[in-house]
Coordinates of C-alpha atoms and ligand atoms in Angstrom, one line a residue:
M1 CA 37.7 -6.9 -14.1
Q2 CA 33.9 -6.8 -14.1
L3 CA 33.8 -9.7 -11.6
F4 CA 36.1 -7.8 -9.2
K5 CA 34.0 -4.7 -9.6
N6 CA 30.9 -6.7 -8.7
L7 CA 32.6 -8.5 -5.8
F8 CA 33.9 -5.3 -4.3
S9 CA 31.1 -2.9 -5.1
K10 CA 29.4 -1.6 -2.0
P11 CA 26.1 -3.2 -1.0
L12 CA 23.1 -0.9 -1.2
S13 CA 20.1 -1.2 1.2
I14 CA 16.7 0.1 1.8
Q15 CA 14.0 -0.7 4.4
L16 CA 10.7 -1.9 3.1
T17 CA 7.5 -2.2 5.2
V18 CA 4.8 -4.7 4.5
T19 CA 1.5 -2.7 4.3
S20 CA -1.0 -5.3 3.2
S21 CA -2.9 -7.2 5.9
N22 CA -2.3 -10.3 3.8
G23 CA 1.4 -10.0 4.5
F24 CA 4.0 -10.5 1.8
H25 CA 2.5 -13.7 0.5
L26 CA 3.0 -16.1 -2.3
R27 CA 1.5 -14.2 -5.3
P28 CA 3.3 -10.9 -4.7
V29 CA 6.5 -12.7 -3.6
A30 CA 6.4 -14.7 -6.9
Q31 CA 6.2 -11.4 -8.9
F32 CA 8.9 -9.8 -6.8
V33 CA 11.3 -12.7 -7.2
N34 CA 10.7 -12.7 -10.9
E35 CA 11.7 -9.1 -11.1
A36 CA 14.7 -9.6 -8.8
K37 CA 16.0 -12.4 -11.0
S38 CA 16.2 -10.0 -14.0
F39 CA 19.1 -8.0 -12.5
A40 CA 22.7 -8.7 -12.6
C41 CA 23.4 -8.4 -8.9
S42 CA 22.6 -10.2 -5.7
V43 CA 19.4 -9.4 -3.9
E44 CA 18.9 -10.3 -0.2
A45 CA 16.3 -9.7 2.4
T46 CA 16.9 -9.4 6.1
L47 CA 14.5 -9.6 9.0
H48 CA 15.4 -9.9 12.7
G49 CA 19.0 -10.8 11.8
K50 CA 18.0 -13.6 9.3
T51 CA 19.2 -12.9 5.8
V52 CA 17.8 -14.8 2.8
D53 CA 18.2 -14.9 -1.0
A54 CA 15.4 -12.7 -2.4
K55 CA 15.7 -14.2 -5.8
K56 CA 14.1 -17.4 -4.5
V57 CA 10.4 -17.7 -3.7
N58 CA 10.7 -20.2 -0.8
T59 CA 13.6 -18.5 0.9
L60 CA 11.9 -15.1 0.8
L61 CA 8.6 -16.7 2.0
S62 CA 10.5 -18.2 4.9
L63 CA 10.9 -14.8 6.5
S64 CA 7.1 -14.9 7.0
L65 CA 6.7 -11.2 6.4
E66 CA 3.5 -10.0 7.9
K67 CA 1.8 -6.6 8.0
E68 CA 4.0 -3.9 9.6
D69 CA 7.2 -6.0 9.4
T70 CA 10.0 -3.8 8.1
F71 CA 12.8 -5.8 6.3
K72 CA 16.0 -4.7 4.8
L73 CA 16.5 -5.2 1.0
T74 CA 20.2 -5.3 0.0
T75 CA 21.5 -5.4 -3.5
Q76 CA 25.2 -5.8 -4.5
G77 CA 26.8 -5.9 -7.9
K78 CA 26.6 -4.4 -11.4
E79 CA 22.9 -3.5 -11.4
A80 CA 22.5 -3.0 -7.7
E81 CA 21.2 0.6 -7.8
K82 CA 18.8 -0.1 -10.7
A83 CA 17.5 -3.3 -9.0
L84 CA 17.0 -1.6 -5.6
Q85 CA 15.0 1.2 -7.1
S86 CA 12.9 -1.0 -9.4
L87 CA 12.2 -3.5 -6.6
Q88 CA 11.3 -0.7 -4.1
T89 CA 8.6 0.6 -6.5
L90 CA 7.4 -2.8 -7.5
F91 CA 7.1 -3.7 -3.8
N92 CA 5.0 -0.6 -3.1
T93 CA 2.7 -1.4 -6.1
L94 CA 2.3 -5.0 -5.0
M95 CA 1.4 -3.9 -1.5
Q96 CA -1.1 -1.4 -2.8
D97 CA -2.7 -3.7 -5.4
D98 CA -3.0 -6.6 -2.9
K99 CA -6.5 -5.9 -1.9
E100 CA -6.9 -7.3 1.5
V101 CA -10.2 -8.8 2.6
V102 CA -10.3 -8.0 6.3
A103 CA -13.8 -9.3 7.0
I104 CA -16.9 -9.4 5.0
E105 CA -19.6 -7.5 6.7
K106 CA -22.5 -9.7 7.9
E107 CA -26.1 -8.8 7.4
S108 CA -28.5 -9.3 10.3
A109 CA -29.9 -12.8 10.5
S110 CA -32.4 -14.3 12.9
Y111 CA -33.5 -17.9 12.7
I112 CA -35.6 -20.2 14.8
G113 CA -33.4 -23.2 14.4
E114 CA -30.0 -23.7 16.2
V115 CA -27.4 -21.4 14.6
L116 CA -23.7 -21.8 14.2
E117 CA -21.7 -18.6 13.5
G118 CA -18.9 -18.3 10.9
D119 CA -16.8 -16.0 8.8
I120 CA -18.0 -15.2 5.3
I121 CA -15.9 -16.3 2.3
S122 CA -18.5 -15.7 -0.4
K123 CA -22.1 -14.6 -0.1
G124 CA -25.2 -16.6 -0.9
V125 CA -27.8 -19.0 0.4
A126 CA -27.9 -22.8 0.2
I127 CA -30.5 -25.2 1.7
T128 CA -29.7 -28.9 1.2
S129 CA -27.9 -31.8 2.9
A130 CA -24.3 -31.6 4.2
Y131 CA -21.7 -33.9 2.7
R132 CA -18.3 -34.5 4.2
Y133 CA -15.3 -34.2 1.8
K134 CA -13.9 -37.7 0.9
T135 CA -10.9 -38.7 -1.0
E136 CA -9.7 -41.9 -2.4
E137 CA -6.1 -42.7 -3.5
I138 CA -5.7 -44.4 -6.8
Q139 CA -2.3 -45.7 -7.9
H140 CA -2.1 -45.7 -11.7
D141 CA 0.9 -47.1 -13.6
N142 CA 3.7 -44.7 -13.5
T143 CA 5.8 -44.1 -16.6
L144 CA 7.5 -40.8 -15.5
S145 CA 10.7 -40.2 -13.7
F146 CA 10.7 -37.6 -10.8
N147 CA 12.2 -34.9 -13.1
E148 CA 9.7 -35.6 -15.8
A149 CA 6.8 -35.4 -13.3
I150 CA 8.2 -32.0 -12.1
A151 CA 8.3 -30.9 -15.8
Q152 CA 4.8 -32.1 -16.4
T153 CA 3.5 -30.2 -13.3
H154 CA 5.2 -27.0 -14.5
K155 CA 3.5 -27.5 -17.8
S156 CA 0.1 -28.0 -16.4
L157 CA 0.4 -25.0 -14.0
E158 CA 1.6 -22.9 -16.9
A159 CA -1.3 -24.0 -19.1
Q160 CA -3.8 -22.8 -16.4
D161 CA -2.3 -19.3 -16.8
T162 CA -3.8 -17.8 -13.6
D163 CA -2.0 -15.7 -11.0
I164 CA -2.4 -18.5 -8.5
A165 CA -1.1 -21.3 -10.8
L166 CA 1.8 -19.1 -11.8
A167 CA 2.7 -18.4 -8.2
Q168 CA 2.6 -22.1 -7.4
K169 CA 4.8 -22.7 -10.4
A170 CA 7.4 -20.2 -9.0
L171 CA 7.1 -22.1 -5.7
L172 CA 7.8 -25.4 -7.4
T173 CA 10.9 -23.9 -9.1
S174 CA 12.4 -22.9 -5.8
L175 CA 11.5 -26.3 -4.2
E176 CA 12.9 -28.5 -7.0
E177 CA 16.4 -27.1 -6.7
K178 CA 17.0 -29.0 -3.5
S179 CA 14.7 -32.0 -4.2
T180 CA 16.0 -34.9 -6.1
S181 CA 13.2 -37.4 -5.4
L182 CA 9.5 -37.4 -4.3
E183 CA 10.8 -38.2 -0.8
T184 CA 13.1 -35.2 -0.6
L185 CA 10.4 -33.0 -2.2
E186 CA 7.9 -34.2 0.4
Q187 CA 10.4 -33.5 3.2
N188 CA 11.2 -30.0 1.9
I189 CA 7.5 -29.2 1.6
H190 CA 6.8 -30.4 5.2
K191 CA 9.7 -28.2 6.4
E192 CA 8.1 -25.1 4.7
I193 CA 4.7 -26.0 6.0
D194 CA 6.0 -26.3 9.6
A195 CA 7.6 -22.9 9.3
L196 CA 4.3 -21.3 8.1
Q197 CA 2.3 -23.0 10.8
G198 CA 0.8 -20.5 13.2
T199 CA 2.0 -17.5 11.2
K200 CA -0.4 -15.1 9.4
L201 CA 1.0 -16.6 6.2
S202 CA -0.4 -20.1 7.1
A203 CA -3.0 -19.6 4.3
K204 CA -0.2 -20.5 1.9
I205 CA 0.1 -24.0 3.3
V206 CA -2.6 -25.2 0.9
D207 CA -0.4 -24.1 -2.0
Y208 CA 2.4 -26.4 -0.8
Q209 CA 0.0 -29.2 -0.3
D210 CA -1.5 -28.6 -3.7
I211 CA 2.0 -28.7 -5.4
L212 CA 2.8 -32.0 -3.7
Q213 CA -0.5 -33.5 -4.8
Q214 CA 0.0 -32.4 -8.3
V215 CA 3.5 -33.9 -8.5
K216 CA 2.2 -37.1 -7.0
K217 CA -0.5 -37.2 -9.6
A218 CA 2.0 -36.8 -12.4
L219 CA 3.8 -39.8 -10.8
G220 CA 0.6 -41.9 -11.0
L221 CA -0.7 -41.4 -7.5
E222 CA -4.1 -39.7 -7.9
V223 CA -6.0 -38.4 -5.0
K224 CA -9.6 -38.7 -6.3
V225 CA -12.2 -36.5 -4.6
T226 CA -15.7 -38.0 -4.7
F227 CA -18.8 -35.9 -4.8
P228 CA -22.5 -36.9 -4.5
K229 CA -24.7 -36.9 -7.7
D230 CA -27.4 -34.7 -6.1
A231 CA -27.3 -31.2 -4.6
F232 CA -25.0 -30.9 -1.5
I233 CA -23.2 -28.4 0.8
L234 CA -19.6 -29.5 1.1
L235 CA -18.0 -29.7 4.5
A236 CA -14.2 -29.9 4.6
D237 CA -11.3 -28.9 6.8
D238 CA -9.8 -27.2 3.8
L239 CA -9.8 -27.5 0.0
L240 CA -6.8 -27.3 -2.3
P241 CA -7.0 -24.4 -4.8
S242 CA -6.8 -27.0 -7.6
E243 CA -9.9 -28.8 -6.2
I244 CA -12.1 -25.7 -6.7
A245 CA -12.2 -26.2 -10.5
M246 CA -13.6 -29.7 -9.9
L247 CA -16.7 -28.3 -8.1
A248 CA -17.9 -26.7 -11.4
N249 CA -19.1 -30.1 -12.7
T250 CA -21.0 -31.1 -9.6
E251 CA -24.4 -30.0 -8.0
I252 CA -22.6 -28.1 -5.3
Q253 CA -24.7 -25.4 -3.5
G254 CA -22.4 -24.3 -0.7
V255 CA -19.1 -24.8 1.0
I256 CA -18.2 -24.7 4.7
L257 CA -14.5 -25.0 5.6
K258 CA -13.0 -25.3 9.0
E259 CA -9.4 -24.2 8.5
T260 CA -9.0 -21.8 5.6
S261 CA -8.7 -18.0 6.0
I262 CA -10.6 -15.5 4.0
N263 CA -7.5 -14.5 2.1
S264 CA -6.3 -18.0 1.1
H265 CA -6.1 -18.9 -2.6
T266 CA -8.9 -21.4 -1.9
A267 CA -11.1 -18.6 -0.6
I268 CA -10.2 -16.3 -3.5
L269 CA -11.2 -19.0 -5.9
L270 CA -14.5 -19.7 -4.1
R271 CA -15.4 -16.1 -4.2
A272 CA -14.6 -16.0 -7.9
S273 CA -16.8 -19.0 -8.5
G274 CA -19.7 -17.4 -6.7
I275 CA -20.4 -20.4 -4.4
A276 CA -22.0 -19.5 -1.0
S277 CA -19.1 -20.3 1.4
L278 CA -18.3 -19.9 5.1
I279 CA -15.5 -20.6 7.5
A280 CA -17.0 -22.4 10.5
D281 CA -16.5 -25.3 12.9
I282 CA -17.8 -28.2 10.8
S283 CA -17.6 -30.8 13.6
E284 CA -21.0 -29.7 14.9
I285 CA -22.8 -30.0 11.6
P286 CA -24.9 -33.1 11.1
L287 CA -24.1 -35.0 7.9
N288 CA -26.6 -36.1 5.3
K289 CA -29.3 -34.0 6.8
E290 CA -30.7 -30.8 5.5
I291 CA -29.0 -27.6 6.7
L292 CA -29.3 -24.0 5.8
L293 CA -26.2 -22.0 4.9
D294 CA -26.8 -18.2 4.9
S295 CA -23.5 -16.6 4.1
F296 CA -25.0 -13.1 3.9
G297 CA -25.6 -13.4 7.6
G298 CA -22.5 -15.6 8.2
V299 CA -24.5 -18.5 9.8
V300 CA -25.4 -22.1 9.4
V301 CA -28.8 -23.2 10.7
L302 CA -28.4 -26.8 11.8
S303 CA -32.0 -27.9 11.6
P304 CA -33.9 -25.2 9.8
H305 CA -37.6 -24.6 10.4
E306 CA -39.9 -24.0 7.3
T307 CA -40.0 -20.3 8.3
D308 CA -36.2 -20.2 8.3
K309 CA -36.0 -21.6 4.8
K310 CA -38.6 -19.1 3.5
K311 CA -36.7 -16.3 5.1
A312 CA -33.4 -17.3 3.5
Q313 CA -34.9 -17.9 0.1
Q314 CA -36.5 -14.5 0.3
L315 CA -33.1 -13.0 1.2
Q316 CA -31.4 -14.6 -1.8
K317 CA -34.2 -13.5 -4.1
Q318 CA -33.9 -9.9 -2.9
H319 CA -30.1 -9.9 -3.5
N320 CA -30.5 -11.5 -6.9
T321 CA -33.2 -9.0 -7.9
K322 CA -31.2 -6.0 -6.7
K323 CA -28.1 -7.2 -8.6
A324 CA -30.1 -8.2 -11.7
H325 CA -31.9 -4.9 -11.6
S326 CA -28.8 -2.7 -11.7
A327 CA -27.1 -5.1 -14.1
S328 CA -30.1 -5.1 -16.5
K329 CA -30.1 -1.3 -16.5
R330 CA -26.3 -0.9 -16.9
F331 CA -26.6 0.3 -20.5
D332 CA -29.3 2.9 -19.6
N333 CA -28.2 6.4 -18.8
A334 CA -28.1 7.2 -15.1
L335 CA -30.6 10.0 -14.5
T336 CA -31.0 11.6 -11.0
T337 CA -34.5 11.9 -9.5
Q338 CA -34.5 15.4 -11.0
G339 CA -33.8 14.0 -14.5
Q340 CA -30.1 15.1 -14.7
H341 CA -27.9 12.8 -16.7
I342 CA -24.7 11.9 -14.9
K343 CA -22.2 10.2 -17.2
V344 CA -20.6 7.1 -15.8
F345 CA -17.3 6.4 -17.5
A346 CA -14.7 3.7 -16.8
N347 CA -11.1 3.7 -15.5
V348 CA -9.3 1.1 -17.5
G349 CA -5.8 -0.3 -17.5
D350 CA -5.5 -2.5 -20.6
V351 CA -7.4 -3.8 -23.6
F352 CA -9.2 -6.5 -21.6
S353 CA -10.6 -4.0 -19.0
A354 CA -11.6 -1.7 -21.8
K355 CA -13.7 -4.4 -23.4
L356 CA -15.1 -5.4 -20.0
A357 CA -16.0 -1.7 -19.4
K358 CA -18.1 -1.8 -22.6
E359 CA -19.9 -4.9 -21.4
E360 CA -20.5 -3.4 -18.1
G361 CA -22.2 -0.3 -19.6
A362 CA -19.5 2.4 -19.5
E363 CA -20.4 5.5 -21.6
G364 CA -16.8 6.2 -22.3
I365 CA -13.3 5.9 -20.8
G366 CA -12.6 8.6 -18.3
L367 CA -9.1 7.4 -17.5
L368 CA -7.0 5.1 -19.6
R369 CA -4.0 4.2 -17.5
S370 CA -1.3 3.8 -20.2
E371 CA 1.2 2.1 -17.9
F372 CA -0.1 -1.4 -18.9
L373 CA 2.0 -1.2 -22.1
F374 CA 5.2 -0.7 -20.2
K375 CA 6.1 -4.1 -18.8
S376 CA 9.6 -5.5 -18.3
V377 CA 10.6 -4.5 -21.8
K378 CA 9.9 -1.3 -23.5
P379 CA 7.0 -1.6 -26.0
S380 CA 7.6 -0.8 -29.7
L381 CA 5.8 2.1 -31.4
Q382 CA 3.7 -0.5 -33.3
A383 CA 2.7 -2.5 -30.2
Q384 CA 1.6 0.8 -28.5
T385 CA -0.3 2.0 -31.5
D386 CA -2.1 -1.3 -32.0
A387 CA -3.2 -1.5 -28.3
F388 CA -4.4 2.1 -28.3
K389 CA -6.3 1.5 -31.5
E390 CA -8.0 -1.6 -30.2
I391 CA -9.2 0.4 -27.1
F392 CA -10.2 3.5 -29.1
D393 CA -12.4 1.4 -31.4
N394 CA -14.7 0.6 -28.5
F395 CA -15.7 4.0 -27.4
D396 CA -16.5 7.5 -28.7
D397 CA -15.3 9.5 -25.6
I398 CA -11.9 8.5 -24.4
T399 CA -9.4 10.2 -22.1
V400 CA -5.8 8.8 -22.3
R401 CA -3.4 9.6 -19.5
T402 CA 0.2 9.8 -20.5
L403 CA 2.7 7.5 -18.7
D404 CA 2.5 7.9 -15.0
V405 CA 5.4 6.0 -13.6
G406 CA 7.7 7.1 -10.7
G407 CA 6.3 7.4 -7.2
D408 CA 4.7 4.0 -6.5
K409 CA 5.1 2.7 -10.0
A410 CA 8.4 1.5 -11.4
L411 CA 9.9 0.5 -14.7
P412 CA 13.3 -1.2 -15.2
Y413 CA 14.3 0.8 -18.3
I414 CA 13.2 4.2 -16.8
N415 CA 16.2 5.0 -14.8
I416 CA 15.3 7.4 -12.0
P417 CA 18.2 7.9 -9.5
L418 CA 17.3 6.6 -6.1
E419 CA 15.0 9.1 -4.4
R420 CA 14.4 9.5 -0.7
N421 CA 10.8 10.5 -1.4
P422 CA 9.7 8.9 -4.7
F423 CA 6.2 10.3 -4.2
L424 CA 7.6 13.7 -4.3
G425 CA 10.1 13.0 -7.0
V426 CA 10.2 12.3 -10.7
R427 CA 6.8 11.0 -11.6
G428 CA 3.9 11.7 -14.0
V429 CA 4.4 14.7 -16.2
R430 CA 7.9 15.3 -14.8
L431 CA 9.0 12.4 -17.1
F432 CA 8.7 14.8 -20.0
R433 CA 11.8 16.4 -18.7
T434 CA 13.8 13.3 -17.7
H435 CA 12.7 10.8 -20.4
P436 CA 11.5 12.8 -23.5
E437 CA 12.3 10.0 -25.9
I438 CA 9.8 7.6 -24.1
M439 CA 7.2 10.3 -23.9
E440 CA 7.7 11.2 -27.6
E441 CA 7.2 7.6 -28.7
Q442 CA 4.1 7.3 -26.5
L443 CA 2.5 10.4 -27.9
H444 CA 3.4 9.4 -31.4
A445 CA 1.5 6.1 -30.9
I446 CA -1.5 7.8 -29.4
F447 CA -1.6 10.2 -32.4
L448 CA -1.4 7.4 -34.9
A449 CA -4.1 5.4 -33.2
S450 CA -6.4 8.4 -32.9
E451 CA -6.5 9.2 -36.6
G452 CA -10.0 10.4 -37.4
K453 CA -11.1 10.0 -33.8
K454 CA -11.6 12.8 -31.3
I455 CA -9.8 11.8 -28.1
K456 CA -8.5 13.6 -25.0
I457 CA -5.0 13.4 -23.6
M458 CA -4.3 14.4 -20.0
F459 CA -1.1 14.7 -18.1
P460 CA -0.7 13.3 -14.6
I461 CA 0.8 15.0 -11.5
V462 CA 0.8 18.4 -13.0
S463 CA 1.7 21.0 -10.3
S464 CA 2.2 24.2 -12.4
V465 CA 0.7 25.9 -15.5
E466 CA 4.2 25.8 -17.1
E467 CA 4.4 22.0 -16.7
F468 CA 1.2 21.7 -18.7
T469 CA 2.0 24.2 -21.4
K470 CA 5.5 22.7 -21.9
A471 CA 4.0 19.1 -22.2
K472 CA 1.4 20.3 -24.6
S473 CA 3.8 22.1 -26.8
F474 CA 6.1 19.1 -26.7
A475 CA 3.1 17.1 -28.0
H476 CA 2.6 19.5 -30.8
T477 CA 6.3 19.3 -31.8
V478 CA 6.0 15.5 -31.9
A479 CA 3.0 15.8 -34.2
Q480 CA 4.8 18.3 -36.5
K481 CA 7.9 16.1 -36.6
H482 CA 5.7 13.2 -37.9
Q483 CA 3.5 15.4 -40.0
L484 CA 0.4 14.4 -38.1
D485 CA -2.7 16.6 -37.6
I486 CA -3.7 16.7 -34.0
S487 CA -6.2 19.5 -34.1
H488 CA -8.9 17.0 -33.0
I489 CA -7.2 16.2 -29.7
D490 CA -8.1 18.0 -26.5
F491 CA -5.4 18.4 -23.8
G492 CA -6.1 18.6 -20.1
I493 CA -4.7 17.8 -16.7
M494 CA -5.4 15.5 -13.8
I495 CA -5.9 17.4 -10.6
E496 CA -3.8 15.5 -8.1
V497 CA -1.4 18.0 -6.6
P498 CA -2.8 20.6 -4.1
S499 CA -1.0 23.6 -5.8
V500 CA -3.4 23.3 -8.7
L501 CA -6.3 24.2 -6.4
F502 CA -4.8 27.7 -6.2
L503 CA -4.1 27.9 -10.0
I504 CA -7.4 27.0 -11.5
E505 CA -8.1 30.5 -12.9
A506 CA -4.7 30.4 -14.8
F507 CA -5.3 26.8 -15.9
N508 CA -8.7 27.8 -17.3
E509 CA -6.9 29.9 -19.9
V510 CA -4.9 26.9 -21.2
V511 CA -6.5 23.5 -20.6
D512 CA -9.5 22.0 -22.4
F513 CA -10.6 19.9 -19.4
Y514 CA -9.8 18.7 -15.9
S515 CA -10.0 15.2 -14.3
I516 CA -9.8 15.0 -10.5
G517 CA -7.6 12.2 -9.2
T518 CA -8.7 11.9 -5.6
N519 CA -6.3 9.0 -4.8
D520 CA -3.2 11.2 -5.2
L521 CA -5.0 14.5 -4.2
T522 CA -5.9 12.9 -0.9
Q523 CA -2.4 11.7 -0.2
Y524 CA -0.9 15.0 -1.0
L525 CA -3.5 17.1 0.9
F526 CA -2.8 15.1 4.1
A527 CA 0.9 14.3 3.4
I528 CA 0.1 10.7 4.0
E529 CA 1.6 8.3 1.5
R530 CA -1.1 6.2 -0.1
T531 CA 0.8 3.0 0.6
H532 CA 1.8 3.8 4.1
P533 CA 1.5 0.8 6.5
L534 CA 0.2 2.6 9.5
L535 CA -1.4 5.8 8.3
Q536 CA -4.4 6.2 6.1
A537 CA -5.8 9.5 4.8
D538 CA -9.6 9.6 4.7
E539 CA -10.9 10.2 1.2
L540 CA -14.3 11.0 2.6
S541 CA -12.9 13.9 4.8
P542 CA -14.6 17.3 4.5
V543 CA -11.1 18.6 3.4
V544 CA -11.4 16.5 0.2
F545 CA -14.9 17.7 -0.5
S546 CA -13.9 21.3 0.2
A547 CA -11.1 20.9 -2.4
L548 CA -13.6 19.5 -4.9
K549 CA -16.0 22.3 -4.3
S550 CA -13.3 24.9 -4.9
I551 CA -12.3 23.2 -8.2
V552 CA -15.9 22.9 -9.5
T553 CA -16.7 26.5 -8.5
K554 CA -13.6 28.1 -10.2
A555 CA -13.3 25.8 -13.3
T556 CA -14.7 27.2 -16.5
K557 CA -13.7 24.0 -18.4
P558 CA -15.4 20.6 -18.0
V559 CA -14.5 18.7 -14.8
S560 CA -14.8 15.0 -14.2
I561 CA -13.6 12.8 -11.4
C562 CA -11.6 9.5 -11.8
G563 CA -10.2 8.8 -8.3
E564 CA -11.6 5.8 -6.3
L565 CA -14.0 8.3 -4.5
A566 CA -16.1 8.5 -7.7
G567 CA -17.3 4.9 -7.2
N568 CA -17.7 5.1 -3.4
A569 CA -21.4 4.7 -2.6
D570 CA -21.0 7.0 0.4
A571 CA -19.7 9.8 -1.8
I572 CA -21.8 9.7 -5.0
E573 CA -24.7 11.9 -3.8
R574 CA -22.3 14.5 -2.5
L575 CA -20.3 14.5 -5.7
V576 CA -23.4 15.0 -7.8
N577 CA -24.6 17.8 -5.5
L578 CA -21.3 19.5 -5.9
G579 CA -22.0 19.7 -9.6
L580 CA -19.9 16.9 -11.0
T581 CA -21.6 15.4 -14.0
T582 CA -19.0 12.8 -15.1
L583 CA -17.9 10.0 -12.7
S584 CA -15.2 7.6 -13.9
V585 CA -15.1 4.3 -12.0
S586 CA -13.7 0.8 -12.2
P587 CA -15.7 -1.4 -14.8
K588 CA -17.2 -3.6 -12.1
S589 CA -18.6 -0.6 -10.2
I590 CA -20.5 0.9 -13.2
A591 CA -23.9 -0.8 -12.8
Q592 CA -23.9 0.0 -9.0
T593 CA -22.8 3.6 -9.5
K594 CA -25.5 4.2 -12.1
E595 CA -28.1 2.7 -9.7
T596 CA -26.9 4.9 -6.8
I597 CA -27.2 8.0 -9.1
R598 CA -30.8 7.1 -9.9
H599 CA -31.6 7.6 -6.2
V600 CA -30.0 11.0 -5.9
Ligands
PEP701 C1 -5.7 9.3 -8.8 O1 -4.6 9.6 -8.4 O2 -6.8 9.5 -8.2 C2 -5.8 8.5 -10.0 C3 -7.0 8.1 -10.5 O3 -4.6 8.0 -10.5 P1 -3.8 6.7 -10.0 O4 -4.7 6.0 -9.0 O5 -3.6 5.9 -11.2 O6 -2.6 7.3 -9.4
MG702 MG1 -2.8 9.5 -9.5

C-alpha cells in the first residue's frame, strides 16, 4: 500500500537560487546530498530542462549551478514535504555560510625591478629562488584489487576528517557506483572534468584529479612530488589539495600558481597554511633565480633590486608587528583614548569556538548560538547539559540564546509546515508556541548546566512584549517542574525585529538586558532577505545607526550588540560613540576589535 502511496503521491517543488559567488560547489553539495539521502522520497534538481538525481554528488554537480542560477527542487514520496522544507532551509544556510572570496584587496606596491601582476591567494612576502613543480611516477608492487583501493581511499579521506576531504569522499562515493575498474573510473572522472571545464565551477577539477591520484596511489602508482632542500618559491600550473599538506615539511617560502582560482580547495588550504601565494602567469618567471613575491601588493618582482628587497622585508615586518601587537594585547582590556573600558565578548557556536574565544582574549560570551547541538538527530538532555557545562566552565559572563531555527535555519525533526516566507514565519521565540517540548528540554539543560553560575538567557526574534513574558514564564514553569532554583538567571531579548524599536519603554519594565542582532535587524528594516542572491541591505546605512541610537537612548537596561556590525572596523568608532559598551564579535576578530577600540 505504502509503495503505491509513494508512487502516486504528488511531486512537490520549490525554486532555489544560488546566492554564493562560489556557485553551488562541492563542499555544500556534499552536505546537501547527505541530507537529501536521509529522506524516504526521491529528490531531483532541474535546471534548463535537465533533471538530475539530487541524492548524488556528481549528478547534482553536473548542473554546474552558478551564482544567480535558479533551479527547481522536486521531492516525491512519503517524506516529500519534510524533505523539501529541510533542504530549502539547509540550502539557504549553506549559501549564507559559504563565504565567498571575491578578490583580496591589494596594497600599493612600487618596485624598481620588472613586475608581474597577479591575484592574491594568501598574503605575505618571499624572496628566494623560483622552483618549478616536478613529479615522478613510481610503480610499487600492488596487492590491492580496485574495490580494495577504493575502500582504502575512503578510509584515508575519512581519517583526514576535514570538510574538503569529506567532500572528496562524497564525490568518490558517487563515482564508484558506475566505475568497475581504474580504467572506467578514469573515464568517468575525465567526463566530469570536461563538463566542468570553462564553468565557474572549474575550481573543482582539482578535486577530481586528486581523487584519481589517491586511488592510483592505493593501487601502487605513486606520483611523487619532489622539492628542493633549501628555501624556494614553488611555481606550478596548479596543486592538488592533498599536496598542500606535503609542503609543511619543506623550506617553502611562497607559491605562485597559474591555473587555480581564489576559491579552489587548493587556495583555501594555502590561505589556512599562511604561505604567501599568488595566481600569476608563471611562464615569464625565471627558474632557479632569486625573485620577490609580494602578495600584499599582488606582484612578483622578476629581478629584484636591493631597494626592492628592503622595501618588501619592511612591509612584512610592519604587518607582523601590527598583527603581533594586537595579538599580544588580546588579553588586555580595550580602553578608548578617554580611558573607557569597552568589553569585547565573543559570538560562539559550539564548544570548540568557545575554547578558541578564550584563547583569543574574549571577556565573556555575548552570544552562544545553541543551534550547534541540534544536528540531524535530536540531542538528549544529558548531551545538551554536558555541552553547556563545558562552555559555561570557561567564562564568568555568558549569554545563551535559546534555539533559533526556522527562517534560514532548518532541522529535520522540527516540522514546520512549508512556509512561503520562512523569514517571516515560525522561527526563534515563536518555537515556544509550536514546539514547547523541545524548548522545555533545552531550558532544562541550560538550568542544570548553570547550577551555581550566574548566566543570562535571551530569546531570539522577539517582536512583542507578550512573546517575551510568555517565554520567560514558560522557563519558570520548567524550573518549578524540575524543582530548580533559577533566581540567578537573567532574561533578556535580542533586538532583531523592528517592532521592538517602538516598544523599548514597555520592554524596560520586564527584561533584564538587550542584545542587538544587527544581521536580522538590518534584513527586516530594509525588507531584504539576508540570503537574497541579488539584493543586499547595507548594515552601515544611517538607518541602522539611527535604530541603534533610538535603542540606546530609550533603554534603561544594559544593551550590547552581537550582530556582524560589532566587528566591522568601519563601525566600531560609531558604535562606541553611540554609547555601546559591550561588543560581541567572532573569536578571530577579538584582537583586532580591541585594537580598533584603543584608537577611538
Ligand atoms: C543577528 O541576527 O544579528 C544575530 C547575531 O543572530 P544570527 O546571525 O544568528 O541570526
Ligand atoms: Mg538573528
